XYZ file of N, CA and C in Angstrom:
609
model
N -44.148 0.890 37.613
C -44.819 2.171 37.390
C -43.809 3.310 37.500
N -43.953 4.334 36.635
C -43.070 5.490 36.679
C -43.383 6.333 37.912
N -42.628 7.420 38.084
C -42.817 8.284 39.252
C -44.259 8.769 39.336
N -44.835 8.826 40.525
C -46.221 9.257 40.669
C -46.403 10.733 40.308
N -47.615 11.070 39.935
C -47.944 12.462 39.647
C -48.046 13.238 40.958
N -47.764 14.525 40.894
C -47.802 15.372 42.088
C -48.552 16.669 41.787
N -48.998 17.326 42.843
C -49.638 18.629 42.683
C -48.628 19.647 42.162
N -49.000 20.438 41.161
C -48.089 21.508 40.728
C -48.072 22.623 41.766
N -46.974 23.322 41.848
C -46.899 24.462 42.763
C -47.749 25.610 42.232
N -48.416 26.312 43.137
C -49.127 27.527 42.761
C -48.141 28.693 42.737
N -48.327 29.615 41.814
C -47.426 30.762 41.721
C -47.949 31.952 42.524
N -49.032 31.745 43.275
C -49.622 32.811 44.082
C -50.249 32.199 45.331
N -50.499 33.036 46.321
C -51.106 32.572 47.578
C -52.588 32.262 47.382
N -53.142 31.497 48.301
C -54.569 31.169 48.228
C -55.450 32.415 48.211
N -55.018 33.460 48.896
C -55.830 34.680 48.995
C -55.600 35.659 47.849
N -54.692 35.331 46.938
C -54.256 36.302 45.931
C -55.327 36.638 44.894
N -56.319 35.775 44.715
C -57.341 36.022 43.702
C -58.593 36.672 44.275
N -58.554 37.009 45.558
C -59.691 37.697 46.161
C -59.833 39.097 45.570
N -61.064 39.641 45.448
C -62.330 39.070 45.919
C -63.015 38.140 44.913
N -62.379 37.898 43.769
C -63.027 37.062 42.740
C -63.186 35.629 43.226
N -62.105 35.074 43.769
C -62.128 33.722 44.328
C -61.529 33.791 45.726
N -62.279 33.371 46.715
C -61.833 33.492 48.100
C -60.708 32.512 48.431
N -59.961 32.857 49.463
C -58.896 31.975 49.930
C -59.458 30.637 50.379
N -60.653 30.652 50.967
C -61.270 29.410 51.429
C -61.538 28.457 50.266
N -62.081 28.991 49.177
C -62.331 28.156 48.005
C -61.015 27.664 47.405
N -60.052 28.563 47.270
C -58.774 28.167 46.677
C -58.115 27.047 47.472
N -58.138 27.161 48.795
C -57.506 26.147 49.636
C -58.194 24.798 49.479
N -59.527 24.793 49.504
C -60.282 23.552 49.326
C -60.098 22.984 47.927
N -60.164 23.859 46.941
C -60.091 23.435 45.541
C -58.738 22.788 45.237
N -57.693 23.446 45.670
C -56.334 22.968 45.394
C -55.920 21.826 46.319
N -56.091 22.028 47.625
C -55.554 21.082 48.613
C -56.406 19.833 48.802
N -57.686 19.922 48.479
C -58.579 18.771 48.651
C -58.986 18.169 47.304
N -59.606 18.972 46.450
C -60.135 18.437 45.196
C -59.022 18.041 44.216
N -58.131 18.997 43.906
C -57.050 18.653 42.976
C -56.152 17.572 43.572
N -55.849 17.696 44.841
C -55.018 16.678 45.499
C -55.691 15.314 45.448
N -57.020 15.306 45.554
C -57.760 14.053 45.470
C -57.652 13.410 44.105
N -57.715 14.222 43.056
C -57.562 13.677 41.703
C -56.178 13.057 41.530
N -55.170 13.731 42.047
C -53.796 13.223 41.918
C -53.645 11.894 42.659
N -54.145 11.829 43.886
C -54.030 10.601 44.682
C -54.779 9.443 44.016
N -55.974 9.722 43.542
C -56.771 8.673 42.905
C -56.190 8.246 41.562
N -55.595 9.183 40.850
C -54.931 8.847 39.589
C -53.760 7.910 39.836
N -52.933 8.256 40.804
C -51.771 7.413 41.108
C -52.196 6.012 41.555
N -53.252 5.940 42.355
C -53.745 4.638 42.810
C -54.254 3.807 41.649
N -54.995 4.451 40.734
C -55.531 3.737 39.568
C -54.419 3.271 38.643
N -53.411 4.106 38.464
C -52.293 3.734 37.580
C -51.478 2.581 38.171
N -51.345 2.575 39.495
C -50.629 1.483 40.149
C -51.369 0.160 39.951
N -52.686 0.204 40.135
C -53.495 -1.000 39.915
C -53.459 -1.418 38.445
N -53.436 -0.432 37.557
C -53.383 -0.718 36.120
C -52.076 -1.434 35.766
N -50.969 -0.943 36.332
C -49.672 -1.557 36.057
C -49.632 -3.007 36.559
N -50.226 -3.235 37.730
C -50.280 -4.592 38.279
C -51.135 -5.497 37.395
N -52.256 -4.975 36.920
C -53.141 -5.761 36.059
C -52.466 -6.087 34.730
N -51.694 -5.132 34.208
C -50.978 -5.380 32.953
C -49.957 -6.509 33.118
N -49.248 -6.500 34.251
C -48.263 -7.554 34.505
C -48.925 -8.927 34.526
N -50.146 -8.960 35.071
C -50.886 -10.222 35.171
C -51.676 -10.532 33.894
N -51.595 -9.617 32.931
C -52.373 -9.747 31.690
C -53.864 -9.901 32.012
N -54.290 -9.113 32.992
C -55.689 -9.104 33.431
C -56.429 -8.026 32.645
N -56.889 -8.393 31.471
C -57.497 -7.433 30.566
C -58.777 -6.822 31.134
N -59.575 -7.609 31.822
C -60.817 -7.092 32.398
C -60.552 -5.947 33.366
N -59.559 -6.130 34.225
C -59.253 -5.086 35.209
C -58.684 -3.837 34.538
N -57.832 -4.026 33.544
C -57.281 -2.849 32.855
C -58.397 -2.042 32.191
N -59.387 -2.724 31.646
C -60.521 -2.019 31.041
C -61.341 -1.302 32.110
N -61.575 -1.972 33.232
C -62.361 -1.372 34.319
C -61.698 -0.100 34.857
N -60.378 -0.072 34.867
C -59.648 1.054 35.449
C -59.557 2.269 34.529
N -59.874 2.095 33.273
C -59.691 3.194 32.322
C -60.558 4.405 32.643
N -61.760 4.188 33.144
C -62.625 5.320 33.482
C -62.047 6.118 34.653
N -61.515 5.422 35.648
C -60.909 6.115 36.789
C -59.686 6.909 36.353
N -58.917 6.348 35.428
C -57.731 7.049 34.922
C -58.149 8.275 34.128
N -59.175 8.118 33.298
C -59.663 9.250 32.500
C -60.196 10.360 33.400
N -61.018 9.996 34.385
C -61.642 11.006 35.250
C -60.598 11.724 36.106
N -59.781 10.965 36.813
C -58.808 11.582 37.711
C -57.634 12.194 36.957
N -57.240 11.548 35.856
C -56.191 12.134 35.022
C -56.656 13.426 34.390
N -57.915 13.441 33.941
C -58.478 14.665 33.391
C -58.566 15.752 34.440
N -58.965 15.379 35.656
C -59.027 16.355 36.736
C -57.670 16.974 37.024
N -56.638 16.149 36.978
C -55.279 16.656 37.204
C -54.828 17.556 36.060
N -55.036 17.109 34.831
C -54.658 17.921 33.668
C -55.380 19.259 33.675
N -56.703 19.198 33.828
C -57.513 20.411 33.748
C -57.134 21.432 34.809
N -56.972 20.970 36.044
C -56.646 21.907 37.112
C -55.229 22.457 36.995
N -54.317 21.650 36.501
C -52.937 22.126 36.316
C -52.897 23.287 35.326
N -53.778 23.248 34.329
C -53.896 24.351 33.375
C -54.630 25.530 34.019
N -55.711 25.221 34.720
C -56.572 26.239 35.324
C -55.792 27.181 36.233
N -54.945 26.638 37.091
C -54.207 27.503 38.022
C -53.320 28.497 37.274
N -52.730 28.074 36.156
C -51.851 28.979 35.406
C -52.653 29.964 34.565
N -53.902 29.642 34.283
C -54.781 30.534 33.518
C -55.256 31.716 34.355
N -54.957 31.707 35.649
C -55.400 32.759 36.556
C -54.200 33.504 37.132
N -54.421 34.765 37.456
C -53.358 35.569 38.076
C -53.984 36.665 38.919
N -53.328 37.052 40.000
C -53.828 38.171 40.807
C -53.953 39.432 39.955
N -54.905 40.284 40.294
C -55.134 41.504 39.524
C -53.892 42.383 39.497
N -53.133 42.423 40.602
C -51.937 43.273 40.643
C -50.726 42.627 39.965
N -50.936 41.416 39.418
C -49.841 40.744 38.707
C -50.280 40.292 37.313
N -51.142 41.085 36.725
C -51.525 40.831 35.332
C -52.890 40.216 35.124
N -53.540 39.807 36.195
C -54.863 39.217 36.048
C -55.842 40.190 35.416
N -56.516 39.766 34.366
C -57.490 40.619 33.699
C -56.921 41.542 32.642
N -55.590 41.653 32.548
C -54.995 42.514 31.515
C -55.277 41.930 30.139
N -55.713 42.754 29.220
C -56.132 42.291 27.902
C -54.959 41.710 27.112
N -55.247 40.706 26.293
C -54.189 40.141 25.445
C -53.749 41.136 24.387
N -52.632 40.857 23.762
C -52.107 41.757 22.737
C -51.399 40.945 21.661
N -50.817 41.612 20.708
C -50.020 40.951 19.680
C -50.815 40.020 18.776
N -50.156 38.957 18.327
C -50.758 38.016 17.384
C -51.997 37.339 17.947
N -52.012 37.127 19.246
C -53.170 36.475 19.852
C -54.399 37.380 19.769
N -54.241 38.645 20.106
C -55.365 39.588 20.016
C -55.811 39.724 18.561
N -54.871 39.739 17.654
C -55.202 39.821 16.222
C -56.050 38.632 15.801
N -55.673 37.439 16.256
C -56.437 36.232 15.928
C -57.836 36.289 16.529
N -57.942 36.810 17.738
C -59.246 36.941 18.395
C -60.154 37.872 17.601
N -59.611 39.007 17.187
C -60.407 39.985 16.440
C -60.831 39.416 15.088
N -59.929 38.697 14.420
C -60.254 38.105 13.117
C -61.384 37.087 13.224
N -61.379 36.300 14.290
C -62.371 35.236 14.434
C -63.652 35.659 15.136
N -63.520 36.530 16.133
C -64.674 36.840 16.981
C -65.096 38.304 16.947
N -64.340 39.130 16.254
C -64.687 40.544 16.162
C -64.053 41.391 17.243
N -64.001 40.860 18.458
C -63.391 41.577 19.576
C -63.206 40.620 20.740
N -62.382 41.025 21.692
C -62.201 40.230 22.907
C -63.517 40.147 23.669
N -64.284 41.231 23.663
C -65.559 41.253 24.365
C -66.527 40.215 23.799
N -66.543 40.077 22.478
C -67.415 39.067 21.861
C -66.953 37.657 22.212
N -65.637 37.446 22.253
C -65.119 36.138 22.645
C -65.563 35.806 24.063
N -65.386 36.753 24.968
C -65.772 36.526 26.369
C -67.268 36.259 26.472
N -68.057 37.004 25.731
C -69.508 36.832 25.762
C -69.909 35.430 25.290
N -69.308 34.972 24.198
C -69.651 33.656 23.659
C -69.155 32.529 24.554
N -67.916 32.663 25.049
C -67.371 31.629 25.926
C -68.171 31.556 27.227
N -68.549 32.709 27.747
C -69.356 32.750 28.969
C -70.700 32.063 28.747
N -71.308 32.330 27.610
C -72.633 31.783 27.313
C -72.638 30.260 27.287
N -71.666 29.666 26.584
C -71.657 28.198 26.490
C -71.243 27.564 27.809
N -70.449 28.281 28.597
C -69.987 27.744 29.881
C -71.093 27.787 30.925
N -71.831 28.882 30.962
C -72.967 28.984 31.880
C -73.983 27.892 31.599
N -74.137 27.541 30.327
C -75.175 26.586 29.910
C -74.826 25.120 30.166
N -73.619 24.830 30.640
C -73.240 23.441 30.909
C -74.198 22.834 31.928
N -74.727 21.681 31.602
C -75.620 20.989 32.531
C -74.790 20.146 33.491
N -75.004 20.354 34.785
C -74.220 19.621 35.767
C -72.825 20.210 35.876
N -71.832 19.345 35.959
C -70.448 19.779 36.150
C -69.648 19.656 34.862
N -68.650 20.509 34.712
C -67.815 20.436 33.518
C -66.919 21.646 33.382
N -66.451 21.854 32.157
C -65.493 22.926 31.866
C -65.866 23.630 30.574
N -65.717 24.953 30.577
C -65.774 25.720 29.344
C -64.347 25.929 28.862
N -64.125 25.751 27.554
C -62.747 25.781 27.043
C -62.583 26.708 25.839
N -61.462 27.387 25.844
C -60.925 28.027 24.655
C -59.743 27.153 24.259
N -59.755 26.676 23.016
C -58.690 25.786 22.574
C -58.177 26.193 21.203
N -57.224 25.419 20.715
C -56.675 25.681 19.381
C -56.760 24.419 18.549
N -57.350 24.566 17.372
C -57.462 23.470 16.416
C -56.275 23.542 15.472
N -55.323 22.628 15.630
C -54.110 22.664 14.827
C -54.366 22.290 13.372
N -55.405 21.510 13.134
C -55.726 21.108 11.761
C -56.281 22.297 10.978
N -57.256 22.985 11.577
C -57.887 24.123 10.903
C -57.201 25.443 11.211
N -56.201 25.386 12.090
C -55.409 26.563 12.460
C -56.293 27.721 12.935
N -57.133 27.425 13.923
C -57.999 28.469 14.453
C -58.325 28.211 15.917
N -58.764 29.262 16.586
C -59.210 29.180 17.976
C -60.611 28.574 17.991
N -60.869 27.707 18.955
C -62.188 27.084 19.071
C -62.719 27.258 20.491
N -64.052 27.229 20.598
C -64.727 27.223 21.891
C -65.525 25.948 22.008
N -65.471 25.335 23.169
C -66.240 24.115 23.373
C -66.400 23.875 24.870
N -67.144 22.857 25.213
C -67.293 22.469 26.613
C -66.973 20.992 26.755
N -66.606 20.596 27.956
C -66.355 19.189 28.262
C -67.095 18.841 29.550
N -67.707 17.679 29.566
C -68.446 17.243 30.746
C -67.492 16.716 31.816
N -67.914 16.862 33.054
C -67.172 16.290 34.189
C -65.713 16.730 34.168
N -64.780 15.776 34.175
C -63.358 16.129 34.107
C -62.727 15.699 32.782
N -63.551 15.509 31.761
C -62.984 15.142 30.457
C -61.998 16.218 30.017
N -60.776 15.843 29.653
C -59.801 16.835 29.201
C -60.039 17.219 27.745
N -59.608 18.392 27.377
C -59.841 18.894 26.025
C -59.120 18.068 24.973
N -58.060 17.383 25.354
C -57.298 16.598 24.385
C -58.133 15.497 23.732
N -59.217 15.056 24.385
C -60.039 14.008 23.769
C -60.786 14.536 22.553
N -60.868 15.864 22.433
C -61.474 16.481 21.245
C -60.417 16.899 20.236
N -59.175 16.542 20.512
C -58.046 16.830 19.622
C -57.720 18.324 19.528
N -58.042 19.084 20.580
C -57.703 20.494 20.622
C -56.620 20.740 21.668
N -55.847 21.787 21.459
C -54.839 22.199 22.434
C -55.506 23.167 23.417
N -55.466 22.913 24.714
C -56.117 23.808 25.679
C -55.400 25.147 25.815
N -56.188 26.210 25.774
C -55.657 27.554 25.974
C -56.163 28.142 27.287
N -57.486 28.097 27.481
C -58.101 28.661 28.678
C -59.259 27.779 29.110
N -59.214 27.317 30.361
C -60.288 26.492 30.891
C -61.001 27.192 32.038
N -62.322 27.063 32.076
C -63.119 27.625 33.173
C -63.841 26.475 33.865
N -63.494 26.261 35.095
C -64.049 25.165 35.891
C -65.420 25.569 36.420
N -66.468 24.810 36.051
C -67.798 25.114 36.583
C -68.350 23.955 37.412
N -67.465 23.168 38.002
C -67.897 22.294 39.081
C -68.279 23.212 40.246
N -69.298 22.838 40.999
C -69.746 23.720 42.081
C -68.669 23.988 43.123
N -67.741 23.035 43.300
C -66.701 23.277 44.305
C -65.800 24.451 43.926
N -65.835 24.870 42.655
C -64.998 25.981 42.200
C -65.571 27.342 42.565
N -66.868 27.388 42.913
C -67.462 28.707 43.140
C -68.577 28.779 44.182
N -69.104 27.652 44.637
C -70.339 27.682 45.418
C -70.215 28.452 46.732
N -69.104 28.358 47.417
C -68.949 29.066 48.690
C -69.022 30.581 48.513
N -68.609 31.058 47.340
C -68.622 32.496 47.077
C -69.885 32.961 46.355
N -70.355 32.169 45.411
C -71.426 32.630 44.523
C -72.728 31.833 44.640
N -72.760 30.881 45.580
C -73.930 30.008 45.742
C -74.260 29.350 44.391
N -75.518 29.428 43.962
C -75.897 28.765 42.717
C -75.896 29.708 41.512
N -75.314 30.909 41.676
C -75.327 31.884 40.581
C -74.037 31.746 39.768
N -74.020 30.735 38.940
C -72.835 30.452 38.118
C -72.481 31.632 37.223
N -73.467 32.337 36.720
C -73.218 33.456 35.803
C -72.370 34.548 36.450
N -72.593 34.807 37.730
C -71.796 35.835 38.419
C -70.339 35.388 38.557
N -70.151 34.131 38.858
C -68.793 33.575 38.963
C -68.055 33.719 37.640
N -68.709 33.353 36.550
C -68.057 33.414 35.242
C -67.791 34.861 34.839
N -68.723 35.749 35.134
C -68.511 37.164 34.827
C -67.270 37.685 35.550
N -67.123 37.319 36.801
C -66.019 37.838 37.607
C -64.685 37.168 37.330
N -64.720 35.923 36.901
C -63.445 35.214 36.738
C -62.575 35.843 35.656
N -63.202 36.531 34.705
C -62.400 37.177 33.665
C -61.576 38.336 34.218
N -61.888 38.778 35.451
C -61.084 39.821 36.093
C -59.723 39.294 36.528
N -59.599 37.956 36.612
C -58.318 37.374 37.026
C -57.757 36.394 35.989
N -58.305 36.417 34.785
C -57.740 35.562 33.734
C -56.348 36.070 33.376
N -55.419 35.160 33.299
C -54.036 35.480 32.946
C -53.892 35.354 31.430
N -54.278 36.411 30.716
C -54.267 36.356 29.255
C -52.855 36.162 28.702
N -51.849 36.586 29.454
C -50.466 36.359 29.001
C -50.186 34.861 28.919
N -50.658 34.101 29.915
C -50.496 32.653 29.899
C -51.270 32.030 28.744
N -52.485 32.527 28.503
C -53.306 32.014 27.399
C -52.616 32.288 26.068
N -52.044 33.483 25.939
C -51.330 33.838 24.719
C -50.111 32.939 24.507
N -49.376 32.665 25.568
C -48.212 31.779 25.464
C -48.631 30.389 24.985
N -49.763 29.905 25.487
C -50.268 28.605 25.051
C -50.674 28.642 23.582
N -51.266 29.749 23.165
C -51.672 29.935 21.768
C -50.457 29.918 20.841
N -49.431 30.684 21.177
C -48.248 30.753 20.347
C -47.526 29.410 20.281
N -47.496 28.685 21.408
C -46.873 27.360 21.434
C -47.665 26.375 20.587
N -48.997 26.469 20.628
C -49.851 25.543 19.877
C -49.685 25.745 18.365
N -49.355 26.943 17.943
C -49.212 27.247 16.514
C -47.920 26.720 15.914
N -46.974 26.352 16.750
C -45.660 25.911 16.232
C -45.763 24.554 15.546
């Protein structure tokens, strides 16, 4: 087996996204939930490698769901942390340049994009993610949702901005009012990071 996966470093302190996301939630989300996905992914991959050596096809098939779930959790959260930034370090600052132009061409305005993305994300049943992605085939920005920890790559889109609506991402701060969490999270969206992902996806 290759080197195990590890937690990515955060570029800000746990308290840096307050009052939108509390330090308590950030610490639990990053140190417990994301760390759990990484640990479980590495364990599943180790078992998968052993099963492959033994040509144990049944076990390799059984392990695929654990790899998908925990691998997706790791992928999604690694993107999520970079999609956010403290307000005093660019969080919430509106996008500009070619990315803003593309948003206006497709959605009319940034406000309409936020409204539509918020709507489909609030409506997710159970746990999952709201996504802004890029369709390289049709060369356009797309909005979609993914259940549980399914990564956006399974839909063949490049992830630009992900919004985590598992309850562990917001319940301590917002209780069961998911709409308030989503409304506020745009105050700390790192649109510069989203734009960088957009420009990279277009290459």
